[in-house]
XYZ file of N, CA and C in Angstrom:
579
model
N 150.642 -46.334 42.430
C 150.054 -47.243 41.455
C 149.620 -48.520 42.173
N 148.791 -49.101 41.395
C 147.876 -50.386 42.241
C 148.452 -51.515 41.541
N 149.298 -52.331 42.056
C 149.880 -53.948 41.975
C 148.903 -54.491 40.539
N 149.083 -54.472 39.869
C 147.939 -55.344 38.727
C 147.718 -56.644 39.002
N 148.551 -57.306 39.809
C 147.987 -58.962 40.718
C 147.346 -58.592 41.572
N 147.243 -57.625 42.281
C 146.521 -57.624 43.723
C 145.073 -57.721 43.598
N 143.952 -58.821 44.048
C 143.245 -58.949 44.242
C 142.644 -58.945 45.470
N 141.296 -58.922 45.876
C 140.599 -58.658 47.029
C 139.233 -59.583 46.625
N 139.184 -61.134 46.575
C 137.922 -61.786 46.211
C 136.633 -61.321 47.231
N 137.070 -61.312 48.581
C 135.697 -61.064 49.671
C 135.307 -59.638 49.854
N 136.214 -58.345 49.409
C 136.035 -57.138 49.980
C 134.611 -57.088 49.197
N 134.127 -56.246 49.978
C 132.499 -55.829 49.503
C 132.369 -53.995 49.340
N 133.108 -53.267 49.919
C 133.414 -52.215 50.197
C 135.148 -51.293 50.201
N 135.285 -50.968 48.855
C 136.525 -50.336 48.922
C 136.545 -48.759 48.271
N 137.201 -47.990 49.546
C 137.383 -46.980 49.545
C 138.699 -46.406 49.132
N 139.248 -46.249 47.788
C 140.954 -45.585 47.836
C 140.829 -44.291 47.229
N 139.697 -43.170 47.708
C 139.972 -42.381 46.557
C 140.561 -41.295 47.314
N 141.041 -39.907 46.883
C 141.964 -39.013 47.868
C 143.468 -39.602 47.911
N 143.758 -40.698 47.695
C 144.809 -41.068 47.603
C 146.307 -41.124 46.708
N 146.455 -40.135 45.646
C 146.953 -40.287 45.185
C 147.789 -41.257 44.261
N 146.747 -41.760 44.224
C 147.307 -43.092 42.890
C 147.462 -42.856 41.461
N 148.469 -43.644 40.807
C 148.224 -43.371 39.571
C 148.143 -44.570 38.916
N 148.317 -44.257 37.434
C 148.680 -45.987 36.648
C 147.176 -46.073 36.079
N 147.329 -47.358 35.297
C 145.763 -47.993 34.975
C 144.956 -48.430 35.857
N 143.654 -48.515 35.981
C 142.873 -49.492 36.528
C 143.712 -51.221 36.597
N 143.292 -51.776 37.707
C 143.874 -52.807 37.260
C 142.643 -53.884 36.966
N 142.941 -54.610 35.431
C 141.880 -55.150 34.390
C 141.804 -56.711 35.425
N 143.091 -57.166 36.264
C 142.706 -58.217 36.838
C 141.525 -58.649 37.767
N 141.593 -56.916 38.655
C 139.777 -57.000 39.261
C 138.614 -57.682 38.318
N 138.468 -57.877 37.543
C 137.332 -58.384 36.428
C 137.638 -59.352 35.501
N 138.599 -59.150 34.857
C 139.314 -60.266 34.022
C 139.921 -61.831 34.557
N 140.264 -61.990 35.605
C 140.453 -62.802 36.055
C 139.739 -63.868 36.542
N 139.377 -64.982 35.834
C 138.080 -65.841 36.584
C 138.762 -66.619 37.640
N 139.550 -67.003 38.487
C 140.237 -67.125 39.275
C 140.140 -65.867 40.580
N 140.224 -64.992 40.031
C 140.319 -64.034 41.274
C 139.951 -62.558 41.494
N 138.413 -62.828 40.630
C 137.621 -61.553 40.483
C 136.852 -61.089 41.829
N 136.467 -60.119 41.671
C 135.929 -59.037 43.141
C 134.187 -59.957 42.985
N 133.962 -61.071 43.208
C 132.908 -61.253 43.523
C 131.765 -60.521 43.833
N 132.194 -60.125 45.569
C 131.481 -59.625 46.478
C 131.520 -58.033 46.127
N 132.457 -57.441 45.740
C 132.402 -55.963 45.612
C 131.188 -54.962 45.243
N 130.629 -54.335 46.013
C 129.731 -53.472 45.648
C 129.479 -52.066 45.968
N 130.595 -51.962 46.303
C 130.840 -50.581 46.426
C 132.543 -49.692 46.237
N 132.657 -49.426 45.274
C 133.984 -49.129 44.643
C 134.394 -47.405 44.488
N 135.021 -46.944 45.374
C 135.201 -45.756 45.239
C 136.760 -45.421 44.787
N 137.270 -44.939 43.348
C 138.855 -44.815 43.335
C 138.512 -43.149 42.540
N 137.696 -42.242 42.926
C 137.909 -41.022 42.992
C 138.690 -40.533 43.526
N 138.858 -38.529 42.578
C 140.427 -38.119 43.309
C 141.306 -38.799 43.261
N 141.430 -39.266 42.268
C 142.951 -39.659 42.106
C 143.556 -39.336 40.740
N 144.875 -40.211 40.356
C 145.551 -39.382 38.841
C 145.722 -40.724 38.268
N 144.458 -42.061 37.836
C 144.230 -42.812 37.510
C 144.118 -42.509 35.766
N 144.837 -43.095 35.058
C 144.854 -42.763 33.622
C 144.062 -44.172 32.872
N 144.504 -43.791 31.706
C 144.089 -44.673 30.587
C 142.561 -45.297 30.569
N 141.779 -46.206 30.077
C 140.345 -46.531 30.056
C 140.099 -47.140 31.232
N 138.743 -47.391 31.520
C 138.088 -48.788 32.357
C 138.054 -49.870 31.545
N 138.291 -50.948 32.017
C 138.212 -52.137 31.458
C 136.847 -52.444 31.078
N 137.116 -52.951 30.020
C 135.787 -53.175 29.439
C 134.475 -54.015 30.620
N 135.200 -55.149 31.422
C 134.131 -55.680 32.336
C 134.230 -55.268 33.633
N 134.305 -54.273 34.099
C 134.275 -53.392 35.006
C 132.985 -53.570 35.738
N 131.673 -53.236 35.000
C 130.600 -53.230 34.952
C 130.605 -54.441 35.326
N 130.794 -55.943 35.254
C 130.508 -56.977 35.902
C 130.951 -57.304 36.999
N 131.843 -56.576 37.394
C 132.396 -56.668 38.598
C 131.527 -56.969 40.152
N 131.811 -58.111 40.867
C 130.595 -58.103 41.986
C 129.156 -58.827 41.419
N 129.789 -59.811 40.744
C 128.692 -60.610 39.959
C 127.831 -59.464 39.395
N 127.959 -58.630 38.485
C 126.847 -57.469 38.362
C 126.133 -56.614 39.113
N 126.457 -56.942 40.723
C 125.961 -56.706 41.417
C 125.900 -55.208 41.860
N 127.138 -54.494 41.333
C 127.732 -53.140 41.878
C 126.403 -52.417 41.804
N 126.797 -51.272 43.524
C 125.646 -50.610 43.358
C 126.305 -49.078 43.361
N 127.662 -48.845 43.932
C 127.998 -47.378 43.951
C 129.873 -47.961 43.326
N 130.029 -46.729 41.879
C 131.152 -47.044 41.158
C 131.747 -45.375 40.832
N 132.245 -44.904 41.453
C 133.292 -43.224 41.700
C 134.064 -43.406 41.161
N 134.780 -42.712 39.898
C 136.022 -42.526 39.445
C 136.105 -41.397 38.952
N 134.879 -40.349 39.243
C 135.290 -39.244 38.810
C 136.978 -38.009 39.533
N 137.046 -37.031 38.837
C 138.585 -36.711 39.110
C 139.655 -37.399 39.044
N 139.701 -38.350 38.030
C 141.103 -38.965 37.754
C 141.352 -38.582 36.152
N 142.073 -39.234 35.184
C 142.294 -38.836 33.763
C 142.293 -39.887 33.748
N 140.946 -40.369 33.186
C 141.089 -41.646 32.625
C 140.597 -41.202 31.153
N 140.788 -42.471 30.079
C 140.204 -41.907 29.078
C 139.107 -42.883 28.039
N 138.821 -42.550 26.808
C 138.165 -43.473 26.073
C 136.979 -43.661 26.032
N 136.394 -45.005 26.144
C 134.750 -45.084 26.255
C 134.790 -45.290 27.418
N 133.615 -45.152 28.454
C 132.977 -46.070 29.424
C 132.050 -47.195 29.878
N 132.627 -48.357 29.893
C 131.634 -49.523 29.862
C 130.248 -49.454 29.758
N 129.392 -49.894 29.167
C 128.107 -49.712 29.496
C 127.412 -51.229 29.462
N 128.547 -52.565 30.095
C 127.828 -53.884 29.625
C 127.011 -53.768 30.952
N 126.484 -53.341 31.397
C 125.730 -53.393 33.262
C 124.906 -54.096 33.174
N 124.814 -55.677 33.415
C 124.361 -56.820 33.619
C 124.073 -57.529 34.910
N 123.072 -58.012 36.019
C 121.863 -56.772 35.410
C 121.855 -55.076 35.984
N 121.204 -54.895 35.445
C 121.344 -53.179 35.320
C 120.709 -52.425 36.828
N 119.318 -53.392 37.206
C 119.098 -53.003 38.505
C 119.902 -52.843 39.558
N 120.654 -52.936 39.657
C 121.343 -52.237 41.171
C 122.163 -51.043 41.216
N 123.055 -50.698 39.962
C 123.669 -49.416 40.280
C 122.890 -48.209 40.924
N 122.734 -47.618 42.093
C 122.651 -46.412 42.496
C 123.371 -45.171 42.283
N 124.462 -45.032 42.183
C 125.767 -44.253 42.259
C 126.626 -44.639 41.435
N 126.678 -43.626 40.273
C 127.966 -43.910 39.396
C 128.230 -42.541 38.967
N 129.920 -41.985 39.329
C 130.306 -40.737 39.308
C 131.327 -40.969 38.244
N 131.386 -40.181 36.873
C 132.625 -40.349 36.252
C 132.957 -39.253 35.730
N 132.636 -37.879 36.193
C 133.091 -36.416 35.935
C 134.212 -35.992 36.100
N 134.995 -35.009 34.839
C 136.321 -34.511 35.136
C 137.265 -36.165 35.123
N 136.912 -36.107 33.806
C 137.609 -37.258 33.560
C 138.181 -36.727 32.003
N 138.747 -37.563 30.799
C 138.938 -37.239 29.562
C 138.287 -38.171 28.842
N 137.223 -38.184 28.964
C 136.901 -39.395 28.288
C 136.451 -38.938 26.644
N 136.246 -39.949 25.613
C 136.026 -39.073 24.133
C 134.905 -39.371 23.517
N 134.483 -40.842 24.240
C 133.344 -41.317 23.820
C 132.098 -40.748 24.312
N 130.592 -40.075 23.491
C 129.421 -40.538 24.750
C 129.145 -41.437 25.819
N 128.460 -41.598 26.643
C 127.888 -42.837 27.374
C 127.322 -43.970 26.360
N 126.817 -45.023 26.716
C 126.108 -45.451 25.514
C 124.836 -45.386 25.999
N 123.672 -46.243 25.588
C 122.195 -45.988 25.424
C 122.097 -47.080 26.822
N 122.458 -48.055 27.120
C 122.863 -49.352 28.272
C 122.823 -48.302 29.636
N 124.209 -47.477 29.985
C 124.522 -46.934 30.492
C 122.921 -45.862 30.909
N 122.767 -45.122 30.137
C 121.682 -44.284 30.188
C 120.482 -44.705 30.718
N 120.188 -46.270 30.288
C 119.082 -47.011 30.426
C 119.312 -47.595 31.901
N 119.962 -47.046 32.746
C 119.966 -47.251 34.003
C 119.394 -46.416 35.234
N 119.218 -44.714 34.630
C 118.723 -43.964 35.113
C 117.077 -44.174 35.967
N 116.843 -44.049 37.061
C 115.975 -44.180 37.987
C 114.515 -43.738 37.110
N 114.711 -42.498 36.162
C 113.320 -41.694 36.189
C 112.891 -41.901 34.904
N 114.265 -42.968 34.029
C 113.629 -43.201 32.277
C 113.530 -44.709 32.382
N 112.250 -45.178 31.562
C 112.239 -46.427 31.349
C 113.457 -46.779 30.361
N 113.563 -47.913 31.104
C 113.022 -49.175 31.430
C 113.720 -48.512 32.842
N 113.086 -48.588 34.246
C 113.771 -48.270 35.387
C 114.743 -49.046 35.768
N 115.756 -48.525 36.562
C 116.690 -48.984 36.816
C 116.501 -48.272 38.546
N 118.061 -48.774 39.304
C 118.282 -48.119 40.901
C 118.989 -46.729 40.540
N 119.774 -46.430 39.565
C 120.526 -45.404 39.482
C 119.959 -44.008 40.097
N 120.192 -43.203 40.816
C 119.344 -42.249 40.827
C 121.030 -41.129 41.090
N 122.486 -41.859 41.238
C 122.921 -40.480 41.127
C 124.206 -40.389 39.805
N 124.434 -39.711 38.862
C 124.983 -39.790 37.628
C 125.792 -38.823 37.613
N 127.047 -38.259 37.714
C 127.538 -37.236 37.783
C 128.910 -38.132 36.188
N 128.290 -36.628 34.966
C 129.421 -37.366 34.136
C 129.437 -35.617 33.850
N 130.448 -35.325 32.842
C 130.922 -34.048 31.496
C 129.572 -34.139 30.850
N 129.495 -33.279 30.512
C 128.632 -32.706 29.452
C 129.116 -33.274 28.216
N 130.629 -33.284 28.123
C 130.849 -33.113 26.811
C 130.811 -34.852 26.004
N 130.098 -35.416 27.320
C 130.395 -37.088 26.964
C 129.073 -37.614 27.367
N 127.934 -36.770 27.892
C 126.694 -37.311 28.744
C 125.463 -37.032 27.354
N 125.151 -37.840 27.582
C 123.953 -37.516 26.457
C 122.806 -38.610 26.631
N 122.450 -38.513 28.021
C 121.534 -39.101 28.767
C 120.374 -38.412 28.880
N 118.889 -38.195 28.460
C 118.222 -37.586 28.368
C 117.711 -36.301 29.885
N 118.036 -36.994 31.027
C 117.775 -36.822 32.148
C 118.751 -36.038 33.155
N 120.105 -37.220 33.198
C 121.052 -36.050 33.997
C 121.871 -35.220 33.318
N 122.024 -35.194 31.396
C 122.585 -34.762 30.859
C 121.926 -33.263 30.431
N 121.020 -32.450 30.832
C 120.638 -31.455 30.258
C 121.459 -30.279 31.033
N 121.705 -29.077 30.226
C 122.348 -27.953 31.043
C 121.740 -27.795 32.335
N 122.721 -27.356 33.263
C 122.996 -27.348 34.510
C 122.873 -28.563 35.467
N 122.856 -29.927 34.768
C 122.563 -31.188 35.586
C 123.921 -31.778 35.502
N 124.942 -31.736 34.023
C 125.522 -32.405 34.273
C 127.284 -31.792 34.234
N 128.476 -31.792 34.359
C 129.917 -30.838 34.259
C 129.831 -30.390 33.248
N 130.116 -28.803 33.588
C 130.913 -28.327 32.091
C 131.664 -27.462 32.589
N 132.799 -27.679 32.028
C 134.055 -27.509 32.384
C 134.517 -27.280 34.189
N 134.251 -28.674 34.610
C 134.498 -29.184 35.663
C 133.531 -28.420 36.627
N 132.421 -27.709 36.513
C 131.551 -27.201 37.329
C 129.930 -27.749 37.460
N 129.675 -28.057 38.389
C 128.157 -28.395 38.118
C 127.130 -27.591 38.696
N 125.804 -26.614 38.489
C 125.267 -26.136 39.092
C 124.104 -26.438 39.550
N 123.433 -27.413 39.259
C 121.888 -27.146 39.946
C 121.104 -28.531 39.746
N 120.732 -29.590 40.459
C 119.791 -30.418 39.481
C 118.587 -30.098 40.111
N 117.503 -30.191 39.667
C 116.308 -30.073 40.277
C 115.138 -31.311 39.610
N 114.769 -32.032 40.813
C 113.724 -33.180 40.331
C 112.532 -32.937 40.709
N 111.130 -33.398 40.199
C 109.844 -32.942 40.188
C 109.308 -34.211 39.948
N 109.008 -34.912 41.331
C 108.089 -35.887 40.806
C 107.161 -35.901 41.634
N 105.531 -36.270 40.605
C 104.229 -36.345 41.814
C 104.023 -37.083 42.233
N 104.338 -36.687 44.086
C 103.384 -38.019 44.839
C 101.966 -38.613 44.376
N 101.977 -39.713 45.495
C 100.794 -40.312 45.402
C 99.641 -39.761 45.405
N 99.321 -38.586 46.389
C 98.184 -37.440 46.297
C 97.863 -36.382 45.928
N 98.792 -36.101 44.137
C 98.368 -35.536 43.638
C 99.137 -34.261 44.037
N 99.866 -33.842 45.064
C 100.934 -32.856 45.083
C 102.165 -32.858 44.350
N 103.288 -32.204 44.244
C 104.520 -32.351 43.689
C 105.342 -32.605 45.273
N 106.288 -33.343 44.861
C 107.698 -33.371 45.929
C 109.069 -32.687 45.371
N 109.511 -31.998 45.576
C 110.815 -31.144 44.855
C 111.655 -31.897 46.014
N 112.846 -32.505 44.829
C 114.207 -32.899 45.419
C 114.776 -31.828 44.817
N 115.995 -31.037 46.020
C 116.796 -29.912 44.925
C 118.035 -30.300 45.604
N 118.882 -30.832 44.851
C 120.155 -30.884 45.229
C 121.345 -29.631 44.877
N 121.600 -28.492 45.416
C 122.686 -27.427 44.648
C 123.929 -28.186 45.447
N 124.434 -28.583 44.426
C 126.274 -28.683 44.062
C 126.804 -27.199 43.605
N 127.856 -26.396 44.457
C 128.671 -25.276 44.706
C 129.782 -25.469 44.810
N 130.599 -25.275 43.553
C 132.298 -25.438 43.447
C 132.765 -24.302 43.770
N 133.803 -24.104 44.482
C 134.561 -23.021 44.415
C 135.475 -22.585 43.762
N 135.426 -21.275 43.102
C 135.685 -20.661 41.907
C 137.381 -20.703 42.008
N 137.851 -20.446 42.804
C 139.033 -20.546 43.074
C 139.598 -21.857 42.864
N 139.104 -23.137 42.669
C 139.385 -24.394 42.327
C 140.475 -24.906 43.759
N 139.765 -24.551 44.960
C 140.634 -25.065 46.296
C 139.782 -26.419 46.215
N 138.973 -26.530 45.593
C 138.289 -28.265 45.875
C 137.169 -28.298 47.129
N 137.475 -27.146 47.358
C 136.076 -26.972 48.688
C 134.816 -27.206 48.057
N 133.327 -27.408 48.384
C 132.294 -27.401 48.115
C 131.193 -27.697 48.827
N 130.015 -26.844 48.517
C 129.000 -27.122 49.508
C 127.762 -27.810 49.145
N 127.718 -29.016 49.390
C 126.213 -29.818 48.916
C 125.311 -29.626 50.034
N 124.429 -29.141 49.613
C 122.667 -28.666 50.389
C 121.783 -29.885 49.680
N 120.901 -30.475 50.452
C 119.937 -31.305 50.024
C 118.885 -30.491 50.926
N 117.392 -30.305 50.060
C 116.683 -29.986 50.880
C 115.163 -30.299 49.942
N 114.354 -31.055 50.760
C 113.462 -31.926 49.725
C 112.203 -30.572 50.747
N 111.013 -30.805 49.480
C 110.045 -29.779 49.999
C 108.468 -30.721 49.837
N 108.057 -30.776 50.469
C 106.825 -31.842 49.720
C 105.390 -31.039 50.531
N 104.483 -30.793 49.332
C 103.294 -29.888 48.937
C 102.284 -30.803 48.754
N 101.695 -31.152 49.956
C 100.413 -32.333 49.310
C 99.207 -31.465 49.319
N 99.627 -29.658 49.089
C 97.897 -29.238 48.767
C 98.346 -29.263 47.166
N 98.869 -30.003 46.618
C 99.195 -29.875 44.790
C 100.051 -28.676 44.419
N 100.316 -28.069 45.355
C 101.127 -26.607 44.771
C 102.773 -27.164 44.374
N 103.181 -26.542 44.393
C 104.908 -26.521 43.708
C 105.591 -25.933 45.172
């Protein structure tokens, strides 16, 4: 479990996930105007056995600044913040295989890279049973029942070709936690697919 005083005002980069932690988030990272994560912008506490909600100002954390926020694989539960103020910088926000009960909200969603109003977000990994984001939430983009299979993006370059981003995410069935991510981008500037 994580000290609920322990603060880190200068870290810019924290990595604890794999670690076996448990307990709440601790609400003093954000709540505290005295001794909030300023600088923080990159927060990884995935893989772990982290319970109960995110604090509601989570999302402000790092003067708003956060750009990558992982907590997927813990049991946390409830809603998930969606105050993201401003909204441009998240890139990376993972919160899959979690318990959460609420949807995302419309804030949250409105961060996605490819729906207006644009945002930086371009990677979203949530449940199905809580994503209802027009984009990463459609079958096979986003968990169901802790598996994800396929996203595939289609956007046209500048000259009138397509560029295919295909990312396959491959869990293993056996649930050893192994997995194989392939990135392999294809780009067609005679217009073909």
């Amino acid at each position: 479990e994580i000290p609920q005083n322990v603060t880190f005002k200068k870290m810019y980069y924290m990595d604890l996930s794999y670690n076996h932690l448990s307990g709440p988030l601790p609400s003093i990272w954000s709540d505290d105007q005295e001794h909030p994560m300023h600088f923080i912008r990159h927060l990884f506490l995935n893989h772990n056995q982290f319970n109960g909600s995110i604090p509601e100002r989570y999302p402000s954390m790092g003067n708003g600044r956060m750009e990558s926020f992982h907590v997927g694989d813990n049991q946390l539960t409830g809603k998930v913040p969606d105050n993201y103020n401003p909204v441009r910088f998240m890139e990376s926000l993972e919160l899959h295989r979690n318990n959460f009960t609420e949807p995302l909200g419309e804030k949250l969603c409105g961060l996605i890279v490819f729906l207006p109003p644009a945002s930086e977000l371009t990677n979203l990994k949530a449940d199905c049973s809580v994503c209802d984001c027009d984009y990463f939430c459609e079958p096979g983009y986003c968990y169901d029942d802790g598996n994800q299979k396929e996203v595939a993006v289609v956007v046209e370059d500048e000259n009138g070709g397509n560029s295919t981003n295909v990312n396959d995410v491959v869990e293993d069935e056996n649930s050893t936690g192994n997995s194989t991510d392939v990135n392999e981008v294809v780009d067609d500037s005679n217009g073909g697919n």
